[in-house]
């Protein structure tokens, strides 16, 4: 059963139950009030008859000037009153102490009085009432004992209350019909209301189906209901998060595929050269010394290129799992180490290297990795520079950070090249990079090192005006720094 059907049936049954219970309770309350009112009226009527009998006896006694009337005189008075009441709605029955009706009237009414009721009235010495069913009719019976001229009598009144019960039955029948009509109207209205209220849920469900089918760009509309507003908002945030993650995963997959393709391409060229010239040296038996040395030199160069490529790949892959050991390190000490490392390369390229010392500066870094970062940046600057140009390495203090600059006077890069320069295997000038031994992994390695240090890498370059690479390294906060400073 669907949700709207369950909500409809539950609401319908609860509404119908509430209406029926209310109607039944109201009818019963009205019926009980009517019965109580009729009981009070019958009690008042019975008391009236009793007092009337007493008054008539006293009046007759005074009229005749006697101290006490005879029994037959009392019965005569009772008979006259009973006879006068036979035409009314209430029947009067007066019984003597032996239980027989006085005046010869009322035997039919007396037959309606249960023996237990008559005994209870005589024994209780007070007024009692009850309702009995006779021949499809309902009667209110009221009895009270009295004493007339030292003789005990019992006054009974019989009232027809059939109209009260028939009125109750008619009301119940009307309630059943009204309940059925109300149920039909309520059911129709409830269906419309439930479908209207759950329409946003159906729309949300349809939207979730589309999202599950891969439409992560779908956004649900904003609903007025606070519950659906919150639900659609959470779903939209989830969809946006999934879309972002899918794009990141897709981008990562594309990047890895591009990495693998570039790696295969970079491996293919030197391997082909090595295999080709090695095969030439194998099949040419009468090769002269000059060609042999030329071919061997090419094989050596390509092998060295493969060695550099594998070393860079190993460094780049190891940085994904490396655990850094930060130490307080003097900047000038790192500059000197970098200078010694890259100077032979600069000399071979006939490029001037200028290192400007920092004035007493120190940073919290992993010394080996940070020196590798600076060495790669200086090496890349040297590869991009012509003979006779200058590469500068310097550092400056800015607020709560140290800023490192590596500047060259090389060929520079365009905006399009700058957008891809940090990608693995990307080389702005492939022919120049290959001639200088580059494999396109240097800046990717540098970007990863800066990321591990929590820094920021910026590259500013214009074609023909050179390139400046900036590394912003903020001061580290925390207990490790405090301990190192102590």
PDB file of C-alpha atoms in Angstrom, residues 255-459:
ATOM      1  CA  UNK A 255      44.369  13.105 -15.287  1.00  0.00           C
ATOM      2  CA  UNK A 256      45.585   9.590 -14.510  1.00  0.00           C
ATOM      3  CA  UNK A 257      44.775   8.438 -18.017  1.00  0.00           C
ATOM      4  CA  UNK A 258      46.628  11.449 -19.397  1.00  0.00           C
ATOM      5  CA  UNK A 259      49.491  10.695 -17.009  1.00  0.00           C
ATOM      6  CA  UNK A 260      49.675   7.087 -18.196  1.00  0.00           C
ATOM      7  CA  UNK A 261      49.479   8.118 -21.856  1.00  0.00           C
ATOM      8  CA  UNK A 262      52.195  10.737 -21.427  1.00  0.00           C
ATOM      9  CA  UNK A 263      54.360   8.351 -19.442  1.00  0.00           C
ATOM     10  CA  UNK A 264      54.016   5.684 -22.153  1.00  0.00           C
ATOM     11  CA  UNK A 265      54.844   8.291 -24.779  1.00  0.00           C
ATOM     12  CA  UNK A 266      57.869   9.585 -22.866  1.00  0.00           C
ATOM     13  CA  UNK A 267      59.136   6.028 -22.323  1.00  0.00           C
ATOM     14  CA  UNK A 268      58.543   5.054 -25.924  1.00  0.00           C
ATOM     15  CA  UNK A 269      60.883   7.623 -27.502  1.00  0.00           C
ATOM     16  CA  UNK A 270      64.080   6.862 -25.541  1.00  0.00           C
ATOM     17  CA  UNK A 271      63.412   3.106 -25.609  1.00  0.00           C
ATOM     18  CA  UNK A 272      62.962   3.216 -29.372  1.00  0.00           C
ATOM     19  CA  UNK A 273      66.229   5.128 -29.737  1.00  0.00           C
ATOM     20  CA  UNK A 274      68.094   2.735 -27.438  1.00  0.00           C
ATOM     21  CA  UNK A 275      66.732  -0.338 -29.205  1.00  0.00           C
ATOM     22  CA  UNK A 276      67.313   1.117 -32.671  1.00  0.00           C
ATOM     23  CA  UNK A 277      70.930   2.200 -32.170  1.00  0.00           C
ATOM     24  CA  UNK A 278      71.752  -0.917 -30.159  1.00  0.00           C
ATOM     25  CA  UNK A 279      70.430  -3.049 -33.025  1.00  0.00           C
ATOM     26  CA  UNK A 280      72.530  -1.039 -35.487  1.00  0.00           C
ATOM     27  CA  UNK A 281      75.629  -1.655 -33.410  1.00  0.00           C
ATOM     28  CA  UNK A 282      74.757  -5.358 -33.315  1.00  0.00           C
ATOM     29  CA  UNK A 283      74.245  -5.930 -37.024  1.00  0.00           C
ATOM     30  CA  UNK A 284      77.028  -3.663 -38.371  1.00  0.00           C
ATOM     31  CA  UNK A 285      80.166  -5.680 -37.958  1.00  0.00           C
ATOM     32  CA  UNK A 286      82.512  -3.234 -39.722  1.00  0.00           C
ATOM     33  CA  UNK A 287      81.295  -0.111 -37.859  1.00  0.00           C
ATOM     34  CA  UNK A 288      84.063   2.455 -37.449  1.00  0.00           C
ATOM     35  CA  UNK A 289      85.028   3.906 -34.097  1.00  0.00           C
ATOM     36  CA  UNK A 290      83.414   7.296 -34.772  1.00  0.00           C
ATOM     37  CA  UNK A 291      79.967   5.832 -35.464  1.00  0.00           C
ATOM     38  CA  UNK A 292      80.266   3.418 -32.579  1.00  0.00           C
ATOM     39  CA  UNK A 293      81.000   6.247 -30.160  1.00  0.00           C
ATOM     40  CA  UNK A 294      78.185   8.334 -31.677  1.00  0.00           C
ATOM     41  CA  UNK A 295      75.656   5.532 -31.306  1.00  0.00           C
ATOM     42  CA  UNK A 296      76.870   4.698 -27.818  1.00  0.00           C
ATOM     43  CA  UNK A 297      76.554   8.363 -26.833  1.00  0.00           C
ATOM     44  CA  UNK A 298      72.952   8.452 -28.071  1.00  0.00           C
ATOM     45  CA  UNK A 299      72.179   5.265 -26.159  1.00  0.00           C
ATOM     46  CA  UNK A 300      73.793   6.758 -23.047  1.00  0.00           C
ATOM     47  CA  UNK A 301      71.797  10.004 -23.378  1.00  0.00           C
ATOM     48  CA  UNK A 302      68.498   8.160 -23.800  1.00  0.00           C
ATOM     49  CA  UNK A 303      69.322   5.808 -20.930  1.00  0.00           C
ATOM     50  CA  UNK A 304      70.118   8.797 -18.751  1.00  0.00           C
ATOM     51  CA  UNK A 305      66.767  10.280 -19.780  1.00  0.00           C
ATOM     52  CA  UNK A 306      65.026   7.066 -18.712  1.00  0.00           C
ATOM     53  CA  UNK A 307      66.908   7.204 -15.407  1.00  0.00           C
ATOM     54  CA  UNK A 308      65.778  10.793 -14.777  1.00  0.00           C
ATOM     55  CA  UNK A 309      62.220   9.889 -15.733  1.00  0.00           C
ATOM     56  CA  UNK A 310      62.104   6.907 -13.358  1.00  0.00           C
ATOM     57  CA  UNK A 311      63.689   8.960 -10.536  1.00  0.00           C
ATOM     58  CA  UNK A 312      61.125  11.754 -10.956  1.00  0.00           C
ATOM     59  CA  UNK A 313      58.299   9.235 -11.096  1.00  0.00           C
ATOM     60  CA  UNK A 314      59.540   7.609  -7.898  1.00  0.00           C
ATOM     61  CA  UNK A 315      59.783  10.979  -6.153  1.00  0.00           C
ATOM     62  CA  UNK A 316      56.310  12.040  -7.292  1.00  0.00           C
ATOM     63  CA  UNK A 317      54.644   8.778  -6.262  1.00  0.00           C
ATOM     64  CA  UNK A 318      56.438   8.648  -2.899  1.00  0.00           C
ATOM     65  CA  UNK A 319      55.157  12.128  -1.989  1.00  0.00           C
ATOM     66  CA  UNK A 320      51.596  10.771  -1.814  1.00  0.00           C
ATOM     67  CA  UNK A 321      52.526   8.686   1.239  1.00  0.00           C
ATOM     68  CA  UNK A 322      55.411  10.649   2.728  1.00  0.00           C
ATOM     69  CA  UNK A 323      55.419  11.727   6.374  1.00  0.00           C
ATOM     70  CA  UNK A 324      57.161  15.096   6.777  1.00  0.00           C
ATOM     71  CA  UNK A 325      59.579  15.856   9.602  1.00  0.00           C
ATOM     72  CA  UNK A 326      59.465  19.605  10.222  1.00  0.00           C
ATOM     73  CA  UNK A 327      62.564  21.173  11.674  1.00  0.00           C
ATOM     74  CA  UNK A 328      63.618  24.762  12.257  1.00  0.00           C
ATOM     75  CA  UNK A 329      66.041  25.345   9.374  1.00  0.00           C
ATOM     76  CA  UNK A 330      68.074  28.408   8.410  1.00  0.00           C
ATOM     77  CA  UNK A 331      67.200  29.734   4.971  1.00  0.00           C
ATOM     78  CA  UNK A 332      70.812  30.614   4.074  1.00  0.00           C
ATOM     79  CA  UNK A 333      71.877  27.061   4.925  1.00  0.00           C
ATOM     80  CA  UNK A 334      69.313  25.671   2.479  1.00  0.00           C
ATOM     81  CA  UNK A 335      70.305  28.245  -0.153  1.00  0.00           C
ATOM     82  CA  UNK A 336      73.941  27.141   0.120  1.00  0.00           C
ATOM     83  CA  UNK A 337      72.984  23.475  -0.249  1.00  0.00           C
ATOM     84  CA  UNK A 338      70.841  24.255  -3.308  1.00  0.00           C
ATOM     85  CA  UNK A 339      73.631  26.374  -4.782  1.00  0.00           C
ATOM     86  CA  UNK A 340      76.104  23.492  -4.538  1.00  0.00           C
ATOM     87  CA  UNK A 341      73.580  21.072  -6.080  1.00  0.00           C
ATOM     88  CA  UNK A 342      72.537  23.055  -9.163  1.00  0.00           C
ATOM     89  CA  UNK A 343      75.741  25.013  -9.874  1.00  0.00           C
ATOM     90  CA  UNK A 344      77.277  22.321 -12.132  1.00  0.00           C
ATOM     91  CA  UNK A 345      74.090  22.251 -14.212  1.00  0.00           C
ATOM     92  CA  UNK A 346      74.095  26.034 -14.533  1.00  0.00           C
ATOM     93  CA  UNK A 347      77.746  26.066 -15.552  1.00  0.00           C
ATOM     94  CA  UNK A 348      77.099  23.439 -18.223  1.00  0.00           C
ATOM     95  CA  UNK A 349      74.281  25.600 -19.602  1.00  0.00           C
ATOM     96  CA  UNK A 350      76.386  28.797 -19.269  1.00  0.00           C
ATOM     97  CA  UNK A 351      73.622  30.355 -17.125  1.00  0.00           C
ATOM     98  CA  UNK A 352      74.490  32.616 -14.210  1.00  0.00           C
ATOM     99  CA  UNK A 353      73.046  31.697 -10.808  1.00  0.00           C
ATOM    100  CA  UNK A 354      72.562  34.504  -8.278  1.00  0.00           C
ATOM    101  CA  UNK A 355      71.537  33.569  -4.735  1.00  0.00           C
ATOM    102  CA  UNK A 356      70.634  36.481  -2.459  1.00  0.00           C
ATOM    103  CA  UNK A 357      71.154  35.598   1.223  1.00  0.00           C
ATOM    104  CA  UNK A 358      68.315  36.044   3.717  1.00  0.00           C
ATOM    105  CA  UNK A 359      69.132  38.046   6.822  1.00  0.00           C
ATOM    106  CA  UNK A 360      68.956  35.616   9.705  1.00  0.00           C
ATOM    107  CA  UNK A 361      65.764  33.948   8.543  1.00  0.00           C
ATOM    108  CA  UNK A 362      64.619  30.442   9.508  1.00  0.00           C
ATOM    109  CA  UNK A 363      61.552  28.373   8.583  1.00  0.00           C
ATOM    110  CA  UNK A 364      59.868  25.187   9.841  1.00  0.00           C
ATOM    111  CA  UNK A 365      60.149  22.755   6.938  1.00  0.00           C
ATOM    112  CA  UNK A 366      61.227  19.278   6.012  1.00  0.00           C
ATOM    113  CA  UNK A 367      64.774  20.321   4.938  1.00  0.00           C
ATOM    114  CA  UNK A 368      65.382  17.564   2.377  1.00  0.00           C
ATOM    115  CA  UNK A 369      62.043  18.051   0.612  1.00  0.00           C
ATOM    116  CA  UNK A 370      62.236  21.837   0.656  1.00  0.00           C
ATOM    117  CA  UNK A 371      65.748  21.770  -0.769  1.00  0.00           C
ATOM    118  CA  UNK A 372      64.430  19.421  -3.487  1.00  0.00           C
ATOM    119  CA  UNK A 373      61.680  21.993  -4.177  1.00  0.00           C
ATOM    120  CA  UNK A 374      64.124  24.888  -4.554  1.00  0.00           C
ATOM    121  CA  UNK A 375      66.543  22.788  -6.615  1.00  0.00           C
ATOM    122  CA  UNK A 376      63.793  21.809  -9.068  1.00  0.00           C
ATOM    123  CA  UNK A 377      62.610  25.406  -9.409  1.00  0.00           C
ATOM    124  CA  UNK A 378      66.134  26.663 -10.074  1.00  0.00           C
ATOM    125  CA  UNK A 379      66.775  23.762 -12.484  1.00  0.00           C
ATOM    126  CA  UNK A 380      63.568  24.539 -14.429  1.00  0.00           C
ATOM    127  CA  UNK A 381      64.566  28.224 -14.588  1.00  0.00           C
ATOM    128  CA  UNK A 382      67.954  27.232 -15.965  1.00  0.00           C
ATOM    129  CA  UNK A 383      66.379  25.012 -18.638  1.00  0.00           C
ATOM    130  CA  UNK A 384      64.207  27.921 -19.805  1.00  0.00           C
ATOM    131  CA  UNK A 385      67.144  30.372 -20.003  1.00  0.00           C
ATOM    132  CA  UNK A 386      69.531  31.052 -22.830  1.00  0.00           C
ATOM    133  CA  UNK A 387      73.301  31.103 -22.322  1.00  0.00           C
ATOM    134  CA  UNK A 388      74.444  34.248 -20.581  1.00  0.00           C
ATOM    135  CA  UNK A 389      71.128  34.853 -18.792  1.00  0.00           C
ATOM    136  CA  UNK A 390      70.740  34.991 -15.009  1.00  0.00           C
ATOM    137  CA  UNK A 391      68.601  32.951 -12.579  1.00  0.00           C
ATOM    138  CA  UNK A 392      67.921  34.514  -9.165  1.00  0.00           C
ATOM    139  CA  UNK A 393      66.993  32.795  -5.914  1.00  0.00           C
ATOM    140  CA  UNK A 394      65.898  34.988  -2.997  1.00  0.00           C
ATOM    141  CA  UNK A 395      63.608  35.140   0.033  1.00  0.00           C
ATOM    142  CA  UNK A 396      61.799  37.959   1.839  1.00  0.00           C
ATOM    143  CA  UNK A 397      59.719  38.359   4.981  1.00  0.00           C
ATOM    144  CA  UNK A 398      56.057  39.423   4.625  1.00  0.00           C
ATOM    145  CA  UNK A 399      53.936  39.731   7.759  1.00  0.00           C
ATOM    146  CA  UNK A 400      53.627  36.148   9.132  1.00  0.00           C
ATOM    147  CA  UNK A 401      55.131  34.356   6.128  1.00  0.00           C
ATOM    148  CA  UNK A 402      58.380  33.810   4.222  1.00  0.00           C
ATOM    149  CA  UNK A 403      58.169  34.304   0.456  1.00  0.00           C
ATOM    150  CA  UNK A 404      60.672  32.548  -1.836  1.00  0.00           C
ATOM    151  CA  UNK A 405      61.276  33.739  -5.422  1.00  0.00           C
ATOM    152  CA  UNK A 406      62.968  31.976  -8.323  1.00  0.00           C
ATOM    153  CA  UNK A 407      63.251  34.306 -11.311  1.00  0.00           C
ATOM    154  CA  UNK A 408      64.690  33.734 -14.788  1.00  0.00           C
ATOM    155  CA  UNK A 409      65.136  35.726 -17.989  1.00  0.00           C
ATOM    156  CA  UNK A 410      64.001  32.902 -20.213  1.00  0.00           C
ATOM    157  CA  UNK A 411      61.426  32.479 -22.959  1.00  0.00           C
ATOM    158  CA  UNK A 412      58.413  32.788 -20.606  1.00  0.00           C
ATOM    159  CA  UNK A 413      54.979  31.191 -21.012  1.00  0.00           C
ATOM    160  CA  UNK A 414      51.571  32.190 -22.336  1.00  0.00           C
ATOM    161  CA  UNK A 415      48.352  32.153 -20.273  1.00  0.00           C
ATOM    162  CA  UNK A 416      47.319  28.855 -21.881  1.00  0.00           C
ATOM    163  CA  UNK A 417      50.637  27.276 -20.946  1.00  0.00           C
ATOM    164  CA  UNK A 418      50.363  28.591 -17.387  1.00  0.00           C
ATOM    165  CA  UNK A 419      47.000  26.800 -16.961  1.00  0.00           C
ATOM    166  CA  UNK A 420      48.640  23.424 -17.660  1.00  0.00           C
ATOM    167  CA  UNK A 421      52.196  23.898 -16.464  1.00  0.00           C
ATOM    168  CA  UNK A 422      51.589  22.061 -13.151  1.00  0.00           C
ATOM    169  CA  UNK A 423      50.196  18.966 -14.888  1.00  0.00           C
ATOM    170  CA  UNK A 424      52.496  15.929 -15.004  1.00  0.00           C
ATOM    171  CA  UNK A 425      54.478  15.555 -18.258  1.00  0.00           C
ATOM    172  CA  UNK A 426      53.375  18.959 -19.529  1.00  0.00           C
ATOM    173  CA  UNK A 427      56.204  20.847 -21.249  1.00  0.00           C
ATOM    174  CA  UNK A 428      55.684  24.324 -22.658  1.00  0.00           C
ATOM    175  CA  UNK A 429      58.581  23.920 -25.112  1.00  0.00           C
ATOM    176  CA  UNK A 430      58.961  20.184 -25.654  1.00  0.00           C
ATOM    177  CA  UNK A 431      62.007  20.367 -27.907  1.00  0.00           C
ATOM    178  CA  UNK A 432      63.929  22.642 -25.479  1.00  0.00           C
ATOM    179  CA  UNK A 433      62.878  20.523 -22.475  1.00  0.00           C
ATOM    180  CA  UNK A 434      63.982  17.285 -24.077  1.00  0.00           C
ATOM    181  CA  UNK A 435      67.292  18.760 -25.162  1.00  0.00           C
ATOM    182  CA  UNK A 436      67.923  19.859 -21.567  1.00  0.00           C
ATOM    183  CA  UNK A 437      66.907  16.500 -20.113  1.00  0.00           C
ATOM    184  CA  UNK A 438      63.452  17.548 -18.910  1.00  0.00           C
ATOM    185  CA  UNK A 439      60.568  15.090 -18.558  1.00  0.00           C
ATOM    186  CA  UNK A 440      57.761  17.458 -17.536  1.00  0.00           C
ATOM    187  CA  UNK A 441      57.484  16.282 -13.933  1.00  0.00           C
ATOM    188  CA  UNK A 442      59.495  18.987 -12.143  1.00  0.00           C
ATOM    189  CA  UNK A 443      56.718  21.496 -11.456  1.00  0.00           C
ATOM    190  CA  UNK A 444      54.233  18.754 -10.542  1.00  0.00           C
ATOM    191  CA  UNK A 445      56.717  17.555  -7.964  1.00  0.00           C
ATOM    192  CA  UNK A 446      57.203  21.119  -6.697  1.00  0.00           C
ATOM    193  CA  UNK A 447      53.455  21.729  -6.396  1.00  0.00           C
ATOM    194  CA  UNK A 448      53.084  18.552  -4.325  1.00  0.00           C
ATOM    195  CA  UNK A 449      55.908  19.554  -1.964  1.00  0.00           C
ATOM    196  CA  UNK A 450      54.411  23.020  -1.444  1.00  0.00           C
ATOM    197  CA  UNK A 451      51.019  21.442  -0.751  1.00  0.00           C
ATOM    198  CA  UNK A 452      52.520  19.147   1.887  1.00  0.00           C
ATOM    199  CA  UNK A 453      54.056  22.169   3.596  1.00  0.00           C
ATOM    200  CA  UNK A 454      50.719  24.021   3.601  1.00  0.00           C
ATOM    201  CA  UNK A 455      52.109  26.740   1.353  1.00  0.00           C
ATOM    202  CA  UNK A 456      51.049  28.409  -1.879  1.00  0.00           C
ATOM    203  CA  UNK A 457      52.726  28.215  -5.297  1.00  0.00           C
ATOM    204  CA  UNK A 458      52.316  31.097  -7.769  1.00  0.00           C
ATOM    205  CA  UNK A 459      53.728  31.424 -11.286  1.00  0.00           C
TER     206      UNK A 459
END
